[in-house]
Amino acid sequence: MLKISGVLVVCWLMLAGCMPQRAQVTMLQAPEIAAAAAYKSISVARFSGQYGDSVALAMESEMINARVQDKPVYRSVSRAPEGRSLAGDNRSLASTARSQGSEAILVGEVILANVQDRRSSTTQFICDQAANPKKLVSKCVSGRNVTVPCLSRSASMQVQVRLIDAKTGNTVFSQAIAKDASSEACGNDSPADGGVLLGKAQAAVVDEVMRKIVPHERRMAISLMDPDDQIRSPANKERFAGAIKFATGGRMDRACEMLREVYEQERESVALNYDLGVCEEAAGAFWKANEHYRIADRLTNAPNTLITAALARNEQNIKKAGAMANVRSDLLKTDRIEAGAAPQTINQPGSRPFVQQPPPRPPTNISPDDLFIGQRSALVIGNAKYRRGALQNPVNDARAMTAELRKAGFQVIAVEDAGLDRLQAAIDEFGRAIKPGGAALVFYAGHGMQVGGENYLIPVDADLKRETDVQAKTLNLAAILRKLEDSQSRVNVVILDACRDNPFARSWRSAGRGGLASIDAPTGTVIAFATAPGKTAEDGAGSNGLFTTHLLRQIRIPNQKIEDVLKNTRKGVAADSRNEQIPWDSSSLTGDFYFKVSNSAMSPKPAIVAAEEAPAEAATLARRNLTVNDQQAVTHDNPPAQAASSDGGSLGGLFNSLKGLFRPID
């Protein structure tokens, strides 16, 4: 037995050395029913028949967790009231969906669910005497056939599923889906329990429904190539090999960064171009992946099965992404990553912690007009001292954010522990402070809630006893978005650290499960959440919340577009929370926005500077900001006369009049 084991180990090692390395990557899966991909909210009715409740709950759970490019597929998944099953007509079912704010409703019936046993027997040959029992292979001198009893157990489930459009009442999808699971054992062994097999059959039914109607992602093993002879530098070859180790260890983000570093010096490698194609494919940049795969194909001297398979697979990815873009472009906003950016792969539990990456390479020839010099306005709100559910960190978060924004050239209206009247006064003043064509930013830390699909920010004096109190005693986020739209600003940034579990709505029927509802950002706006819609974020044990800590860290790094700031914040929070908290954002920006830009990236005009790096007299002027005091009046930190300049005191005028005093960030 020991000899056999040793030989098998040697054979396995020899085969393993010839086999390509494999990495787990996530791929986009567009649904077969294209019309079903358009829905952003859905209701799930109670399925009729035996195990109907179990199937419906499993469907609901999968839809809640369905994600594409780190974004939830559905902004809301609702459970239909009791009594709404497949027996209901389309019209009444569609009405039920509309009453829940859903665009479609899924109904079903378990037609069949059973477990069957089948007994049989098999014949096994038993050798009683071998010619030379000490040898690895020896002829059997004498033996006998023995009949052994066997038991085969199979479970079957068939479910009739129907998807109905809430607006028209039309059936979008209808199919009876049947799945089986089986187990067999002979002799003294026993097959799997019938309940376990039914569970497997149910899971297969749910997976099939997801494949038919729900956009989602699927993890799959993709083969990678080891460094080839086209890598000339020994150091680059060693780094390439290290990247493969990271990839097979579940760190595709780090692996792809290393491969891109090698690619800057080594571009004629089949293996490197193929592996970079896998990186781009995993990130959803299917067109860029196609470029690398085709380069690898041109460089090789003979057909390569890995490259051929990758080209065919990625062609399907491009088709799926194109079909998705027609109905759900919001799920594909990050499908094209820029050269040099890491894929948005989140650390898995047990992986190495997130490490701050070096600042990105500076963009070139950034015009001061794109930096909104003298046109940066911000409203920062921190609410902590609630009558119910007081919080620890929002005021600290707001103060830290205010300081960082002022360093980045923003005029800030700062509000702490504000009641409803004070919040509304601050918003009105903020609306007047926003410059047409400028950049406007809103940061809110405190309690928030979703009711009926709408998001509300909660003042510290709110006394919410009933759902009907919400509209009158809280601030609808839509009011802030309308203020931004009316201001004619060119870029709007809304940051909401308001996803903490709130004590107000736990017993209300139409309140969400927790956290905030998904929002489609208006044109020219990016909206960032501390965690995914419908989820809650912890307040944090330190002086700042987890989300704000990572966000501030990214804002301080120059040359990052707002998209990269949010992406790197998401990666850091996900790593530190072991994927319990995943920040989320919705963007409809049509231009670029940078918090800070280094001098080397600038056109001739000066860049945004950090106030503490400027001479004292210039810093005094640069810190001219707005705050709302306890009397709800708006005051300047410095009298207007102190900040007088040729263009009315804007930062643009300061730069023109004090050119020699400012030293841009490097």
mmCIF file of C-alpha atoms in Angstrom, residues 89-245:
data_model
loop_
_atom_site.group_PDB
_atom_site.id
_atom_site.type_symbol
_atom_site.label_atom_id
_atom_site.label_comp_id
_atom_site.label_asym_id
_atom_site.label_seq_id
_atom_site.Cartn_x
_atom_site.Cartn_y
_atom_site.Cartn_z
ATOM 1 C CA ASP A 89 -54.529 36.091 -12.411
ATOM 2 C CA ASN A 90 -51.898 38.293 -14.030
ATOM 3 C CA ARG A 91 -53.838 41.492 -13.458
ATOM 4 C CA SER A 92 -54.142 41.078 -9.682
ATOM 5 C CA LEU A 93 -50.546 39.869 -9.386
ATOM 6 C CA ALA A 94 -49.300 42.894 -11.322
ATOM 7 C CA SER A 95 -51.337 45.130 -9.011
ATOM 8 C CA THR A 96 -49.681 43.490 -6.000
ATOM 9 C CA ALA A 97 -46.245 44.179 -7.466
ATOM 10 C CA ARG A 98 -47.077 47.830 -8.150
ATOM 11 C CA SER A 99 -48.342 48.307 -4.593
ATOM 12 C CA GLN A 100 -44.910 47.190 -3.363
ATOM 13 C CA GLY A 101 -43.078 49.493 -5.737
ATOM 14 C CA SER A 102 -41.850 46.545 -7.835
ATOM 15 C CA GLU A 103 -41.503 46.397 -11.603
ATOM 16 C CA ALA A 104 -42.218 42.651 -11.821
ATOM 17 C CA ILE A 105 -43.436 39.741 -9.716
ATOM 18 C CA LEU A 106 -42.237 36.135 -9.673
ATOM 19 C CA VAL A 107 -44.837 33.454 -8.910
ATOM 20 C CA GLY A 108 -44.605 29.692 -8.906
ATOM 21 C CA GLU A 109 -45.957 26.292 -7.951
ATOM 22 C CA VAL A 110 -44.088 23.188 -6.832
ATOM 23 C CA ILE A 111 -45.633 20.537 -9.068
ATOM 24 C CA LEU A 112 -43.515 17.620 -7.904
ATOM 25 C CA ALA A 113 -41.239 16.969 -4.948
ATOM 26 C CA ASN A 114 -40.493 13.359 -4.022
ATOM 27 C CA VAL A 115 -37.785 10.930 -2.956
ATOM 28 C CA GLN A 116 -37.533 7.385 -4.286
ATOM 29 C CA ASP A 117 -35.375 4.422 -3.263
ATOM 30 C CA ARG A 118 -34.373 1.642 -5.647
ATOM 31 C CA ARG A 119 -32.677 -1.512 -4.419
ATOM 32 C CA SER A 120 -30.268 -3.489 -6.548
ATOM 33 C CA SER A 121 -27.178 -5.608 -6.266
ATOM 34 C CA THR A 122 -23.753 -5.780 -7.823
ATOM 35 C CA THR A 123 -21.018 -8.355 -8.091
ATOM 36 C CA GLN A 124 -17.569 -7.754 -6.686
ATOM 37 C CA PHE A 125 -14.514 -9.995 -7.193
ATOM 38 C CA ILE A 126 -12.506 -10.736 -4.082
ATOM 39 C CA CYS A 127 -8.979 -12.187 -4.465
ATOM 40 C CA ASP A 128 -8.311 -14.820 -1.810
ATOM 41 C CA GLN A 129 -4.698 -15.566 -2.807
ATOM 42 C CA ALA A 130 -2.128 -13.606 -4.867
ATOM 43 C CA ALA A 131 0.899 -15.190 -6.554
ATOM 44 C CA ASN A 132 3.292 -12.686 -4.953
ATOM 45 C CA PRO A 133 1.459 -10.418 -2.466
ATOM 46 C CA LYS A 134 4.595 -8.327 -1.789
ATOM 47 C CA LYS A 135 4.790 -7.029 -5.361
ATOM 48 C CA LEU A 136 2.930 -3.935 -6.511
ATOM 49 C CA VAL A 137 1.234 -5.894 -9.299
ATOM 50 C CA SER A 138 0.653 -9.600 -8.754
ATOM 51 C CA LYS A 139 -1.518 -12.214 -10.472
ATOM 52 C CA CYS A 140 -4.476 -13.529 -8.449
ATOM 53 C CA VAL A 141 -4.224 -17.299 -8.010
ATOM 54 C CA SER A 142 -7.689 -17.859 -6.571
ATOM 55 C CA GLY A 143 -10.735 -15.728 -5.822
ATOM 56 C CA ARG A 144 -14.513 -15.535 -5.843
ATOM 57 C CA ASN A 145 -17.430 -13.334 -6.893
ATOM 58 C CA VAL A 146 -19.572 -11.879 -4.114
ATOM 59 C CA THR A 147 -23.038 -10.345 -4.514
ATOM 60 C CA VAL A 148 -23.352 -7.016 -2.654
ATOM 61 C CA PRO A 149 -26.690 -5.224 -2.030
ATOM 62 C CA CYS A 150 -26.950 -1.561 -3.177
ATOM 63 C CA LEU A 151 -29.414 1.241 -2.520
ATOM 64 C CA SER A 152 -29.967 4.095 -4.997
ATOM 65 C CA ARG A 153 -31.852 7.145 -3.719
ATOM 66 C CA SER A 154 -33.062 9.940 -5.988
ATOM 67 C CA ALA A 155 -34.917 13.191 -5.324
ATOM 68 C CA SER A 156 -36.911 15.049 -7.962
ATOM 69 C CA MET A 157 -38.385 18.544 -7.931
ATOM 70 C CA GLN A 158 -40.397 20.250 -10.649
ATOM 71 C CA VAL A 159 -41.454 23.885 -10.306
ATOM 72 C CA GLN A 160 -43.664 25.942 -12.619
ATOM 73 C CA VAL A 161 -42.295 29.505 -12.604
ATOM 74 C CA ARG A 162 -43.858 32.634 -14.072
ATOM 75 C CA LEU A 163 -42.492 36.210 -14.248
ATOM 76 C CA ILE A 164 -45.105 38.949 -14.743
ATOM 77 C CA ASP A 165 -44.496 42.565 -15.731
ATOM 78 C CA ALA A 166 -46.066 44.880 -13.132
ATOM 79 C CA LYS A 167 -46.913 47.637 -15.611
ATOM 80 C CA THR A 168 -48.552 45.624 -18.395
ATOM 81 C CA GLY A 169 -49.537 42.415 -16.614
ATOM 82 C CA ASN A 170 -47.916 40.415 -19.423
ATOM 83 C CA THR A 171 -46.072 37.163 -18.792
ATOM 84 C CA VAL A 172 -42.386 37.721 -19.504
ATOM 85 C CA PHE A 173 -41.238 34.192 -18.717
ATOM 86 C CA SER A 174 -43.021 30.920 -17.980
ATOM 87 C CA GLN A 175 -41.464 27.491 -17.703
ATOM 88 C CA ALA A 176 -41.658 24.238 -15.769
ATOM 89 C CA ILE A 177 -38.176 23.530 -14.441
ATOM 90 C CA ALA A 178 -37.300 20.004 -13.286
ATOM 91 C CA LYS A 179 -34.126 18.969 -11.493
ATOM 92 C CA ASP A 180 -32.880 15.752 -9.871
ATOM 93 C CA ALA A 181 -30.274 14.729 -7.330
ATOM 94 C CA SER A 182 -29.183 11.183 -6.547
ATOM 95 C CA SER A 183 -26.919 9.111 -4.330
ATOM 96 C CA GLU A 184 -25.945 5.437 -4.332
ATOM 97 C CA ALA A 185 -24.214 3.193 -1.817
ATOM 98 C CA CYS A 186 -23.398 -0.504 -1.667
ATOM 99 C CA GLY A 187 -22.575 -2.906 1.108
ATOM 100 C CA ASN A 188 -22.540 -1.357 4.570
ATOM 101 C CA ASP A 189 -22.570 2.236 3.293
ATOM 102 C CA SER A 190 -25.719 4.388 3.169
ATOM 103 C CA PRO A 191 -26.810 6.903 0.492
ATOM 104 C CA ALA A 192 -27.406 10.570 1.281
ATOM 105 C CA ASP A 193 -30.517 11.531 3.238
ATOM 106 C CA GLY A 194 -33.627 12.248 1.154
ATOM 107 C CA GLY A 195 -34.013 15.738 2.602
ATOM 108 C CA VAL A 196 -30.449 16.591 1.623
ATOM 109 C CA LEU A 197 -31.075 15.402 -1.933
ATOM 110 C CA LEU A 198 -34.292 17.432 -2.158
ATOM 111 C CA GLY A 199 -32.316 20.461 -1.027
ATOM 112 C CA LYS A 200 -29.826 19.891 -3.849
ATOM 113 C CA ALA A 201 -32.642 19.557 -6.383
ATOM 114 C CA GLN A 202 -34.203 22.782 -5.073
ATOM 115 C CA ALA A 203 -30.876 24.608 -5.342
ATOM 116 C CA ALA A 204 -30.564 23.430 -8.948
ATOM 117 C CA VAL A 205 -34.050 24.787 -9.721
ATOM 118 C CA VAL A 206 -33.178 28.157 -8.180
ATOM 119 C CA ASP A 207 -29.895 28.288 -10.132
ATOM 120 C CA GLU A 208 -31.797 27.626 -13.351
ATOM 121 C CA VAL A 209 -34.265 30.442 -12.640
ATOM 122 C CA MET A 210 -31.363 32.799 -11.918
ATOM 123 C CA ARG A 211 -29.753 31.789 -15.203
ATOM 124 C CA LYS A 212 -32.990 32.505 -17.047
ATOM 125 C CA ILE A 213 -34.069 35.874 -15.630
ATOM 126 C CA VAL A 214 -31.467 37.472 -13.303
ATOM 127 C CA PRO A 215 -28.214 39.223 -14.272
ATOM 128 C CA HIS A 216 -25.533 37.822 -11.997
ATOM 129 C CA GLU A 217 -21.894 36.849 -11.711
ATOM 130 C CA ARG A 218 -20.389 33.388 -11.509
ATOM 131 C CA ARG A 219 -16.990 32.387 -10.171
ATOM 132 C CA MET A 220 -15.078 30.038 -12.408
ATOM 133 C CA ALA A 221 -11.601 28.560 -12.619
ATOM 134 C CA ILE A 222 -9.504 30.038 -15.448
ATOM 135 C CA SER A 223 -6.129 28.624 -16.475
ATOM 136 C CA LEU A 224 -3.114 30.953 -16.447
ATOM 137 C CA MET A 225 0.210 30.645 -18.268
ATOM 138 C CA ASP A 226 3.557 30.553 -16.506
ATOM 139 C CA PRO A 227 6.382 32.907 -17.602
ATOM 140 C CA ASP A 228 7.740 32.025 -21.041
ATOM 141 C CA ASP A 229 11.084 32.567 -22.768
ATOM 142 C CA GLN A 230 9.903 35.870 -24.270
ATOM 143 C CA ILE A 231 10.386 37.430 -20.813
ATOM 144 C CA ARG A 232 14.020 38.491 -21.179
ATOM 145 C CA SER A 233 14.799 39.983 -17.770
ATOM 146 C CA PRO A 234 15.333 37.469 -14.919
ATOM 147 C CA ALA A 235 13.869 40.010 -12.480
ATOM 148 C CA ASN A 236 10.736 40.389 -14.600
ATOM 149 C CA LYS A 237 10.423 36.625 -14.929
ATOM 150 C CA GLU A 238 10.637 36.275 -11.153
ATOM 151 C CA ARG A 239 7.983 38.977 -10.694
ATOM 152 C CA PHE A 240 5.780 37.266 -13.268
ATOM 153 C CA ALA A 241 6.077 33.996 -11.335
ATOM 154 C CA GLY A 242 5.184 35.837 -8.132
ATOM 155 C CA ALA A 243 2.084 37.250 -9.807
ATOM 156 C CA ILE A 244 0.932 33.736 -10.691
ATOM 157 C CA LYS A 245 1.298 32.722 -7.034
#
